[in-house]
CSV table of C-alpha atoms in Angstrom, one decimal:
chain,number,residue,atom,x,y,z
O,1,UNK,CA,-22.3,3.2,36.1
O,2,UNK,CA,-24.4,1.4,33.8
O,3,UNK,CA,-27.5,3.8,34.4
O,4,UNK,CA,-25.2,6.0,33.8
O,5,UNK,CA,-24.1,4.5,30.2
O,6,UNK,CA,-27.9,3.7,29.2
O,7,UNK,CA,-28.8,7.5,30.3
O,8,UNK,CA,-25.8,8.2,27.8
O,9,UNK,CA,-27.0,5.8,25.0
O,10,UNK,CA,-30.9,6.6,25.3
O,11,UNK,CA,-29.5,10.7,24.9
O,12,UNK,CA,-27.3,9.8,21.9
O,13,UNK,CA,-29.9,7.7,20.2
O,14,UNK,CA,-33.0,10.4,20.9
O,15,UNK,CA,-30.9,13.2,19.4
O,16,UNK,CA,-29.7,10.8,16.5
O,17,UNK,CA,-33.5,9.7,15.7
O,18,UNK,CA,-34.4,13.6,15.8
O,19,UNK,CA,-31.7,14.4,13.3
O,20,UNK,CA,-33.2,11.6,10.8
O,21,UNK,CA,-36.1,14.3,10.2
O,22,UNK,CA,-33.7,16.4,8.7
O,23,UNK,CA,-32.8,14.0,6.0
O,24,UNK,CA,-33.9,14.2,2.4
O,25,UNK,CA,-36.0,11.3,1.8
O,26,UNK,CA,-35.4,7.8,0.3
O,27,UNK,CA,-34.8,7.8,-3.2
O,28,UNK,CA,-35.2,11.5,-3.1
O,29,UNK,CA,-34.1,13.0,-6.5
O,30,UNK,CA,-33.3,16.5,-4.9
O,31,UNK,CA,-31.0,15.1,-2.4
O,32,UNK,CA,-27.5,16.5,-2.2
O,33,UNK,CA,-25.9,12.7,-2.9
O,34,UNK,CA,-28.2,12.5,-6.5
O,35,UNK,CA,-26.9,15.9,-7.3
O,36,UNK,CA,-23.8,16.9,-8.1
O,37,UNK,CA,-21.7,14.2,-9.5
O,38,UNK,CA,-23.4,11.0,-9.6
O,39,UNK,CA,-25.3,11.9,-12.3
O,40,UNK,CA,-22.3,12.2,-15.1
O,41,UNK,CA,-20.9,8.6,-13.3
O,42,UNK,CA,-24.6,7.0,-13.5
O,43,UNK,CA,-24.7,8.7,-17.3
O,44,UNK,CA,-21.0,8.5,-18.7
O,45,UNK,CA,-19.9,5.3,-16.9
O,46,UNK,CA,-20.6,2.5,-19.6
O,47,UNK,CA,-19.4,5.1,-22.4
O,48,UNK,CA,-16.2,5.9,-20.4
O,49,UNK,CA,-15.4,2.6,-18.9
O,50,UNK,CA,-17.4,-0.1,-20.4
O,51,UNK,CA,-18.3,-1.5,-17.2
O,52,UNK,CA,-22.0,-2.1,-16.7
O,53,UNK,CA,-22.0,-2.0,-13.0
O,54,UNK,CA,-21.8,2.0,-12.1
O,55,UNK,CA,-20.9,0.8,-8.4
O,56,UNK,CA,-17.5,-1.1,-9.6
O,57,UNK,CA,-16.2,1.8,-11.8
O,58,UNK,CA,-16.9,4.5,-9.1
O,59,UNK,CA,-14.8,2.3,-7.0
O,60,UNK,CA,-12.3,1.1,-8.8
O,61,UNK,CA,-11.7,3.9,-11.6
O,62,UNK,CA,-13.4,7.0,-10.7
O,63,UNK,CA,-12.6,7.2,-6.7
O,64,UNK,CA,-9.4,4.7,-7.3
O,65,UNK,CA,-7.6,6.4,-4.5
O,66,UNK,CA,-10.2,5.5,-1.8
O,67,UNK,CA,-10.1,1.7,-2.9
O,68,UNK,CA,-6.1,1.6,-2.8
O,69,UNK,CA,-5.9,2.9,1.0
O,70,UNK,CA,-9.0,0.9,1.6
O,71,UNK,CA,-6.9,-2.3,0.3
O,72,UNK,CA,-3.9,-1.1,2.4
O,73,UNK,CA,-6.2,-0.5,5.9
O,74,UNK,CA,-7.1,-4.4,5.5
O,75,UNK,CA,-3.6,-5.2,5.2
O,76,UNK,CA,-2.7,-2.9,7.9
O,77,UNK,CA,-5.3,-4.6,9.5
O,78,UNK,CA,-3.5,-7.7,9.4
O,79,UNK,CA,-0.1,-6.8,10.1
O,80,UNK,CA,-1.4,-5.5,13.1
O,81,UNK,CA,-3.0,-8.6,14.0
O,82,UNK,CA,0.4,-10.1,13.3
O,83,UNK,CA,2.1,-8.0,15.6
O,84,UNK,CA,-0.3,-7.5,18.3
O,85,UNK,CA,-1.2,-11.8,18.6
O,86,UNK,CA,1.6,-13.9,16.8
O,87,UNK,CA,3.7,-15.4,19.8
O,88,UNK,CA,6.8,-17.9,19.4
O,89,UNK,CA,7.4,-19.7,22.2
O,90,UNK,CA,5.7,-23.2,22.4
O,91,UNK,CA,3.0,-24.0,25.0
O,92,UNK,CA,4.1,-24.0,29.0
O,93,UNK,CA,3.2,-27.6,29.1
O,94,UNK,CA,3.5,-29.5,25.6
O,95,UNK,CA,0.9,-32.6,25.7
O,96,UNK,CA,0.2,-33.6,22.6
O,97,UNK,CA,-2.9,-36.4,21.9
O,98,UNK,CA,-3.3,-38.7,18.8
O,99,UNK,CA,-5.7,-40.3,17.5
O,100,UNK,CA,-4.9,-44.1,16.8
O,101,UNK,CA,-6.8,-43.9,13.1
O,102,UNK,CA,-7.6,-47.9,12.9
O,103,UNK,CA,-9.3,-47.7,16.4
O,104,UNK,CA,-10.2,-44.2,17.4
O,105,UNK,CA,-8.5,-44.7,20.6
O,106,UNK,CA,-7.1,-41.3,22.1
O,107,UNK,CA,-3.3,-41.0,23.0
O,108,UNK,CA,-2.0,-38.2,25.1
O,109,UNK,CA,1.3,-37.8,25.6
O,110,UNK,CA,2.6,-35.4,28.2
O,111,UNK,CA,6.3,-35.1,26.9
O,112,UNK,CA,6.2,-34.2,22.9
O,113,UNK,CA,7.7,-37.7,21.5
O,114,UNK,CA,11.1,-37.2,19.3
O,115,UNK,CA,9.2,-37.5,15.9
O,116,UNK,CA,5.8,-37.7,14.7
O,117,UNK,CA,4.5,-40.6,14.6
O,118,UNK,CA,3.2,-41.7,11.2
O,119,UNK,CA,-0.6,-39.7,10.7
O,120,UNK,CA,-1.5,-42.5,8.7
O,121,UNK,CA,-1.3,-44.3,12.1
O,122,UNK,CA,-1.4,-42.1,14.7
O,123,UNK,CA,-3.1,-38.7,13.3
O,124,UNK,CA,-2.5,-35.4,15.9
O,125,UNK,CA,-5.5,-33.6,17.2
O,126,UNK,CA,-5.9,-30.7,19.3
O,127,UNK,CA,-5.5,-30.8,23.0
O,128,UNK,CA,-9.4,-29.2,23.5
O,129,UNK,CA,-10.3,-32.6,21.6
O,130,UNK,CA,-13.6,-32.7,19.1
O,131,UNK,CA,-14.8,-35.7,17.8
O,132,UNK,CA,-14.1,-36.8,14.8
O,133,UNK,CA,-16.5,-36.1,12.7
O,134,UNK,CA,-16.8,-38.1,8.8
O,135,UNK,CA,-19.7,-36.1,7.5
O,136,UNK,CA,-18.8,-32.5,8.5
O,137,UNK,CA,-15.5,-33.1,7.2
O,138,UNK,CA,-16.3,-35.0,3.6
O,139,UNK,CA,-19.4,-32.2,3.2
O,140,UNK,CA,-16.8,-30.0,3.7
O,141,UNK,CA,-14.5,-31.6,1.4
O,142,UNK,CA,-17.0,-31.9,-1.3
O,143,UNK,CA,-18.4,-27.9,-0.8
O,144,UNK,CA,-14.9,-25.8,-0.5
O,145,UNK,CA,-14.1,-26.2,-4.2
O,146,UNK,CA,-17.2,-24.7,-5.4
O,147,UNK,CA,-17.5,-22.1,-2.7
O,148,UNK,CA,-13.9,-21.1,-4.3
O,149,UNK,CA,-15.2,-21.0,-7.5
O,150,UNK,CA,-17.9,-19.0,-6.6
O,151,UNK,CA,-15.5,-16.6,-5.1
O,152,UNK,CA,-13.8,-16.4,-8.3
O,153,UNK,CA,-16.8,-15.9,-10.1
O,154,UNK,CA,-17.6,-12.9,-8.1
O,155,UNK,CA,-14.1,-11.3,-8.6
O,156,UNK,CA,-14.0,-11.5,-12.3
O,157,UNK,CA,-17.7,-10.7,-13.0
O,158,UNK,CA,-18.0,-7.8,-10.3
O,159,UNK,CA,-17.9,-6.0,-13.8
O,160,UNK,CA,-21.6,-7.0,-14.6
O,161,UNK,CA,-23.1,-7.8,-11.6
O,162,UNK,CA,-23.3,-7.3,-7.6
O,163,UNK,CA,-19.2,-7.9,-6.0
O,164,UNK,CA,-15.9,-7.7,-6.8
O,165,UNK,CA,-12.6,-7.8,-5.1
O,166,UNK,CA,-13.4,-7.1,-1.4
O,167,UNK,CA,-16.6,-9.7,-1.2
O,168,UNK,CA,-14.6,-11.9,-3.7
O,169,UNK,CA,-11.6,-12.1,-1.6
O,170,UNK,CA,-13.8,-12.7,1.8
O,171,UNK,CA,-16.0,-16.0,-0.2
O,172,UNK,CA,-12.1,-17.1,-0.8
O,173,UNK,CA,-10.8,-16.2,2.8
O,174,UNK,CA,-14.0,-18.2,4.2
O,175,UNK,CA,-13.3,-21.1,2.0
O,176,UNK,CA,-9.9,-21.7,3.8
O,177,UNK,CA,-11.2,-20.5,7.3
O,178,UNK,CA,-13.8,-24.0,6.4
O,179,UNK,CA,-11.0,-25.8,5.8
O,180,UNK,CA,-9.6,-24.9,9.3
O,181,UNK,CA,-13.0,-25.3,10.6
O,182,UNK,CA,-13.6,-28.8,9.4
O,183,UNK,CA,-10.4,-30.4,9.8
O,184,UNK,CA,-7.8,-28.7,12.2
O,185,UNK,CA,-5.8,-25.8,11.9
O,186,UNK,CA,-2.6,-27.6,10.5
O,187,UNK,CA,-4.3,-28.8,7.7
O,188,UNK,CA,-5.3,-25.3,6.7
O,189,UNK,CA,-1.9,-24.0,7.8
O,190,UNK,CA,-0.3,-27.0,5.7
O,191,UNK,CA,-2.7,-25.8,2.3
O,192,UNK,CA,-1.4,-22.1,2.8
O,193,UNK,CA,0.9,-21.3,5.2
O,194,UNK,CA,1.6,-18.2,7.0
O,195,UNK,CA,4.7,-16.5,5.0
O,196,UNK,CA,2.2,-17.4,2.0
O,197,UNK,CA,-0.5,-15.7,3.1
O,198,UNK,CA,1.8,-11.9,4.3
O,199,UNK,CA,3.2,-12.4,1.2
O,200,UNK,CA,-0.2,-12.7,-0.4
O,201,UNK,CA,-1.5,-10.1,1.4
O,202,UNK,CA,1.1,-7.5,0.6
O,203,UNK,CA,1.2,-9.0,-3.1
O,204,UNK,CA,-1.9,-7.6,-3.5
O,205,UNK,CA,-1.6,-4.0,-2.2
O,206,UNK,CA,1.4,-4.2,-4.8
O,207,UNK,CA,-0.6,-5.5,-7.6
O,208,UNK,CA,-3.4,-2.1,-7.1
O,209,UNK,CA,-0.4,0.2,-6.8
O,210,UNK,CA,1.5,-1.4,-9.1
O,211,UNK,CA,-1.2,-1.0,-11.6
O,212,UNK,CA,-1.3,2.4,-10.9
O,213,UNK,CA,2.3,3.2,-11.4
O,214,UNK,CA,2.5,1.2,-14.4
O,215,UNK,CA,-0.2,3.9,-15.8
O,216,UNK,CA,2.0,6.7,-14.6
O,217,UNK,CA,4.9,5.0,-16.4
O,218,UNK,CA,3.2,5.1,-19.8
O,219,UNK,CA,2.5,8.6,-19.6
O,220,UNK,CA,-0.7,8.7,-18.0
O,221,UNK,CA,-1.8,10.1,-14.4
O,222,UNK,CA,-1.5,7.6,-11.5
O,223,UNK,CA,-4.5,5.0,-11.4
O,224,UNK,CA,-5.7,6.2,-15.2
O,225,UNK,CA,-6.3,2.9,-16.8
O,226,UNK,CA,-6.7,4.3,-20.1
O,227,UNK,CA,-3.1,4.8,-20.3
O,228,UNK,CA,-2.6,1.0,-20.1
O,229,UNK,CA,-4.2,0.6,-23.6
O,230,UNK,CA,-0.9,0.8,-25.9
O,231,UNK,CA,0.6,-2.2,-23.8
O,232,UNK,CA,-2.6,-4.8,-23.5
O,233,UNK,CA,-3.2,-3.9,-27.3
O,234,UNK,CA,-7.0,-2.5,-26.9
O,235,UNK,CA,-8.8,0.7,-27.5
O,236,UNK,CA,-8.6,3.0,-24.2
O,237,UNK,CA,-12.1,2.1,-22.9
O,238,UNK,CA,-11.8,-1.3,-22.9
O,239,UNK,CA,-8.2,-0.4,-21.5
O,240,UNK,CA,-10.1,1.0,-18.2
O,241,UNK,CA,-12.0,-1.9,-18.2
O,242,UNK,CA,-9.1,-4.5,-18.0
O,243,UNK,CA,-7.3,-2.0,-15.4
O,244,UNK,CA,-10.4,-2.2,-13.4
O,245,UNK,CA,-10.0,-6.0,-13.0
O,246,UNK,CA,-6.3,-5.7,-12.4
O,247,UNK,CA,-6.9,-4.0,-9.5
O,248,UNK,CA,-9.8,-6.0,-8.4
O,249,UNK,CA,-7.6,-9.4,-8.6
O,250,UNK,CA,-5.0,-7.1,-6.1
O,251,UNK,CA,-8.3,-6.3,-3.8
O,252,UNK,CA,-9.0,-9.9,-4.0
O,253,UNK,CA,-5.8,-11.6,-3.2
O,254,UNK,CA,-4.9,-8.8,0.2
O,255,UNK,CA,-8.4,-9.1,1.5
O,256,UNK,CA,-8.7,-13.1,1.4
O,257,UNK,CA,-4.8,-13.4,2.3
O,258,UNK,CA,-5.7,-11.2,5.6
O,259,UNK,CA,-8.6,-12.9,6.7
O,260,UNK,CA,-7.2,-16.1,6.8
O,261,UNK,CA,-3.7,-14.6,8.5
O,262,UNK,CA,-6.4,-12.9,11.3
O,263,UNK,CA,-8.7,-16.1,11.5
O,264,UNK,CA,-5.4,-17.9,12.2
O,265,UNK,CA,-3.6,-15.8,14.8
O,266,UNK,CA,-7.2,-15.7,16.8
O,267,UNK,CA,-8.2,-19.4,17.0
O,268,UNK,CA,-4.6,-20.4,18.5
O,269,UNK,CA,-3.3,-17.3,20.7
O,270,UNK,CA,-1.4,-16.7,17.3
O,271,UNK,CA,0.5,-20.0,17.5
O,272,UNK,CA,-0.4,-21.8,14.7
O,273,UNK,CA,-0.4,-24.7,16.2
O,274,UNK,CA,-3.8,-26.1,17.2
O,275,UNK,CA,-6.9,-23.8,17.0
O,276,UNK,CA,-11.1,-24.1,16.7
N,1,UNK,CA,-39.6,-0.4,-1.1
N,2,UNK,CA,-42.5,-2.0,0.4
N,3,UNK,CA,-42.9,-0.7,4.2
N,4,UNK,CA,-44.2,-3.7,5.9
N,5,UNK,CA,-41.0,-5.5,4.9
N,6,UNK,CA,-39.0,-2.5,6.2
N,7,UNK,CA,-40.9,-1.7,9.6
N,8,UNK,CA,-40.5,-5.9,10.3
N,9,UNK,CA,-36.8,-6.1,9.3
N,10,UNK,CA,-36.3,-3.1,11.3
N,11,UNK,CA,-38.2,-4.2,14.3
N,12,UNK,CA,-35.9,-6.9,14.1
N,13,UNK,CA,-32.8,-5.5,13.9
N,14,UNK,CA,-33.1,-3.2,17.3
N,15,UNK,CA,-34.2,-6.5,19.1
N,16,UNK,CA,-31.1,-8.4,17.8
N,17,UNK,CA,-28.9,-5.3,18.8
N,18,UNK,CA,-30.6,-5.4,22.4
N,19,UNK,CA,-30.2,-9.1,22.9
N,20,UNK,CA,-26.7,-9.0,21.7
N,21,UNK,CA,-26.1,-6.4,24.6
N,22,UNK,CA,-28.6,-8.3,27.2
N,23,UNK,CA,-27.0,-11.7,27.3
N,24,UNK,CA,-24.6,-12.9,29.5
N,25,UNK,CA,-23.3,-15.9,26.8
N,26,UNK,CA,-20.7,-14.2,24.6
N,27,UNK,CA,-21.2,-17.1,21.9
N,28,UNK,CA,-25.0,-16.1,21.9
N,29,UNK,CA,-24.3,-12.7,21.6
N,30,UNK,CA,-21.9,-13.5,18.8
N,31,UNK,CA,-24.2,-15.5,16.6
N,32,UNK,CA,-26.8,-12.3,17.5
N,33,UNK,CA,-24.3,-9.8,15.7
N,34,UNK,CA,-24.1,-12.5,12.4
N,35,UNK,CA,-28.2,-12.1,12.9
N,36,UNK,CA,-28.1,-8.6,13.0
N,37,UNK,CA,-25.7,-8.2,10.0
N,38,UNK,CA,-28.0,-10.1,7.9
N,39,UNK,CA,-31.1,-7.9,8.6
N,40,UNK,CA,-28.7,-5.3,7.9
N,41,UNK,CA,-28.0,-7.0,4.5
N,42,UNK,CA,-32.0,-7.7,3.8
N,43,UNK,CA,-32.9,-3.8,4.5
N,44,UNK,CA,-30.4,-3.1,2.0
N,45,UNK,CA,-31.3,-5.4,-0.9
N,46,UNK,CA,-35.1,-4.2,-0.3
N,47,UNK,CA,-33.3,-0.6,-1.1
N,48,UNK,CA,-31.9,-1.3,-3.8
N,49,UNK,CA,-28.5,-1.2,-2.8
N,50,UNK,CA,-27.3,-4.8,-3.8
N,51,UNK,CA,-23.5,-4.2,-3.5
N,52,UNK,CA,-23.4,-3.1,0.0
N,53,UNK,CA,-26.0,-6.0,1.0
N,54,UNK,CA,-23.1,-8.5,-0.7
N,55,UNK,CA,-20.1,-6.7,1.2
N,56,UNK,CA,-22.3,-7.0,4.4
N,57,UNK,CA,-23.5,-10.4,4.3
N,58,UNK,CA,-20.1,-12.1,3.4
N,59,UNK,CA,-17.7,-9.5,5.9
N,60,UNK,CA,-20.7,-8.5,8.4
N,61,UNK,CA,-22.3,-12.1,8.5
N,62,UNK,CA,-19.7,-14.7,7.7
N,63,UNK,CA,-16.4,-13.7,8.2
N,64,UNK,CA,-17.1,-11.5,11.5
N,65,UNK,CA,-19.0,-13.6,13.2
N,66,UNK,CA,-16.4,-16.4,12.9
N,67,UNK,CA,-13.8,-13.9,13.8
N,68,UNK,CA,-16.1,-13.4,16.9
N,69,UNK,CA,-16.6,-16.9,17.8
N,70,UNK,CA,-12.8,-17.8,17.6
N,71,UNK,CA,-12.0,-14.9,20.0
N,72,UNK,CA,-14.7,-16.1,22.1
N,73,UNK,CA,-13.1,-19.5,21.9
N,74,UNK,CA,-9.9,-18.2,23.3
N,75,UNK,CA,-11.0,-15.9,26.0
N,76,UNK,CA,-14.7,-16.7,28.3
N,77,UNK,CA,-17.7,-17.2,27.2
N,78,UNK,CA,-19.3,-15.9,30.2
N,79,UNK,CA,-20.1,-12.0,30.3
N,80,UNK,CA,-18.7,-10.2,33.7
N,81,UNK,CA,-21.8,-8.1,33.9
């Protein structure tokens, strides 16, 4: 069977490698991708949009439709996670362990107790126990802010430079996945729970499409920013310009909203409870 | 584009892909895909194509190989085969 699958792969790969010859060269100015209409988006997109980076208004104004249903596969995306993982019923055999904070001595208790006891006591870690670690978690503590800002920074200025929503939204996602990282999952869950982040998530797909119909509604076609400009009070170039960062903060929120949602549902067999 | 960066990075890439498939620890094969999607990241960035080199080093590298590592964490970390 396996000689069977490398004969396969090694046949697949060979004819792929011999249909490489056929392509127009790097950078090749003939080639059919250079010809026909990237060059009025690389020539018209600053004067049309006022958006320096040619890569962010293709996405986002010019092929608006792709990015929308792009945005609403990564929420699919989660909500199949969701449905496929998420489980409710508790653990077959509920042992919980603490750690006695003043001491570091482990508890496990093999019947859940009637309430907590006080974390500033007794703090509750996860059954497949790590140690606890200072550093990693005060590094941690002291890097997540700026990683968020960062991921800010790259939603709001994917205008002039390399990002925008989608790799935004994944430095923000990663920022709380740290959090669950470094701590423990209900800490994370605690900072942004799970009806927060569906609701994020779907928020977001609103937000592109809501932009979008709000354009229709003043008389424009669906997803044409310029028709935004009578409401925000600018000239229609800057108009598409704003639009474009509408969206963007839509593509932002879904796509950092799922990944946590997915990162959650995978590290605890979608019980939320205890994870990596 | 300067060729000896390219013919390196790409040398590098099919030996992270064939390690990835060769070994039998799934964690090790996990941290080889977050290798390989940042030589996929480099070869883009020496093209010139800066946007997709961001998108895959933040989904490619970061977030999927976590994904990766917490399903690992569930499931075996031994390979069947």
């Amino acid at each position: 069977m396996k000689a069977l699958a490398l004969a396969i792969v090694v046949l697949v790969g060979g004819l792929l490698i011999s249909a490489t010859v056929d392509f127009p060269d790097w950078g090749d100015p003939a080639s059919p991708a250079a010809l026909h209409v990237s060059p009025r988006y690389i020539e018209k997109s600053l004067e049309e949009t006022s958006v320096p980076n040619v890569v962010t208004s293709v996405l986002a104004d010019y092929r608006g439709f792709d990015t929308m249903f792009e945005t609403t596969v990564v929420f699919t995306a989660g909500v199949a996670c969701f449905l496929l993982l998420r489980r409710r019923e508790p653990r077959p055999e509920p042992t919980r362990v603490y750690r006695h904070q003043a001491t570091g001595v482990i508890v496990e208790m093999s019947q859940p107790p009637e309430s907590e006891p006080a974390p500033e006591v007794f703090q509750r870690i996860d059954d497949d126990w790590t140690p606890h670690d200072l550093i990693v978690m005060n590094v941690c503590r002291l890097l997540i802010p700026f990683i968020q800002l960062f991921g800010l920074y790259v939603i709001a200025h994917g205008h002039h430079s390399p990002g925008g929503g989608f790799q935004g939204g994944v430095i923000l996602g990663a920022s709380v996945i740290l959090i669950a990282l470094s701590w423990d999952l209900r800490t994370a869950e605690m900072r942004l729970h799970e009806v927060t982040t569906g609701l994020m998530s779907a928020i977001g797909v609103f937000i592109y499409a809501g932009v979008g119909a709000l354009a229709l509604a003043l008389g424009g076609n669906f997803l044409d920013y310029a028709a935004l400009a009578p409401l925000l009070r600018v000239d229609p170039i800057a108009a598409r310009s704003l639009g474009i960062f509408f969206v963007e903060v839509g593509v932002g929120l879904a796509v950092m909203a799922t990944m946590v949602f997915i990162y959650k549902n995978l590290a605890s067999e979608g019980r939320l409870d205890q994870g990596l | 584009m300067i060729w000896q960066i390219d013919l390196a990075v790409l040398i590098l890439v099919v030996v992270c892909a064939v390690g990835a498939l060769a070994v039998k620890d799934l964690m090790s094969a996990a941290i080889l895909f977050g290798a390989y999607s940042f030589l996929m990241c480099i070869l883009w960035a020496v093209m010139g194509a800066v946007d997709v080199a961001f998108t895959e080093a933040s989904v490619g590298a970061g977030v999927s190989t976590v994904f990766f590592v917490a399903a690992v964490f569930r499931t075996s970390r031994r390979s069947k085969d």
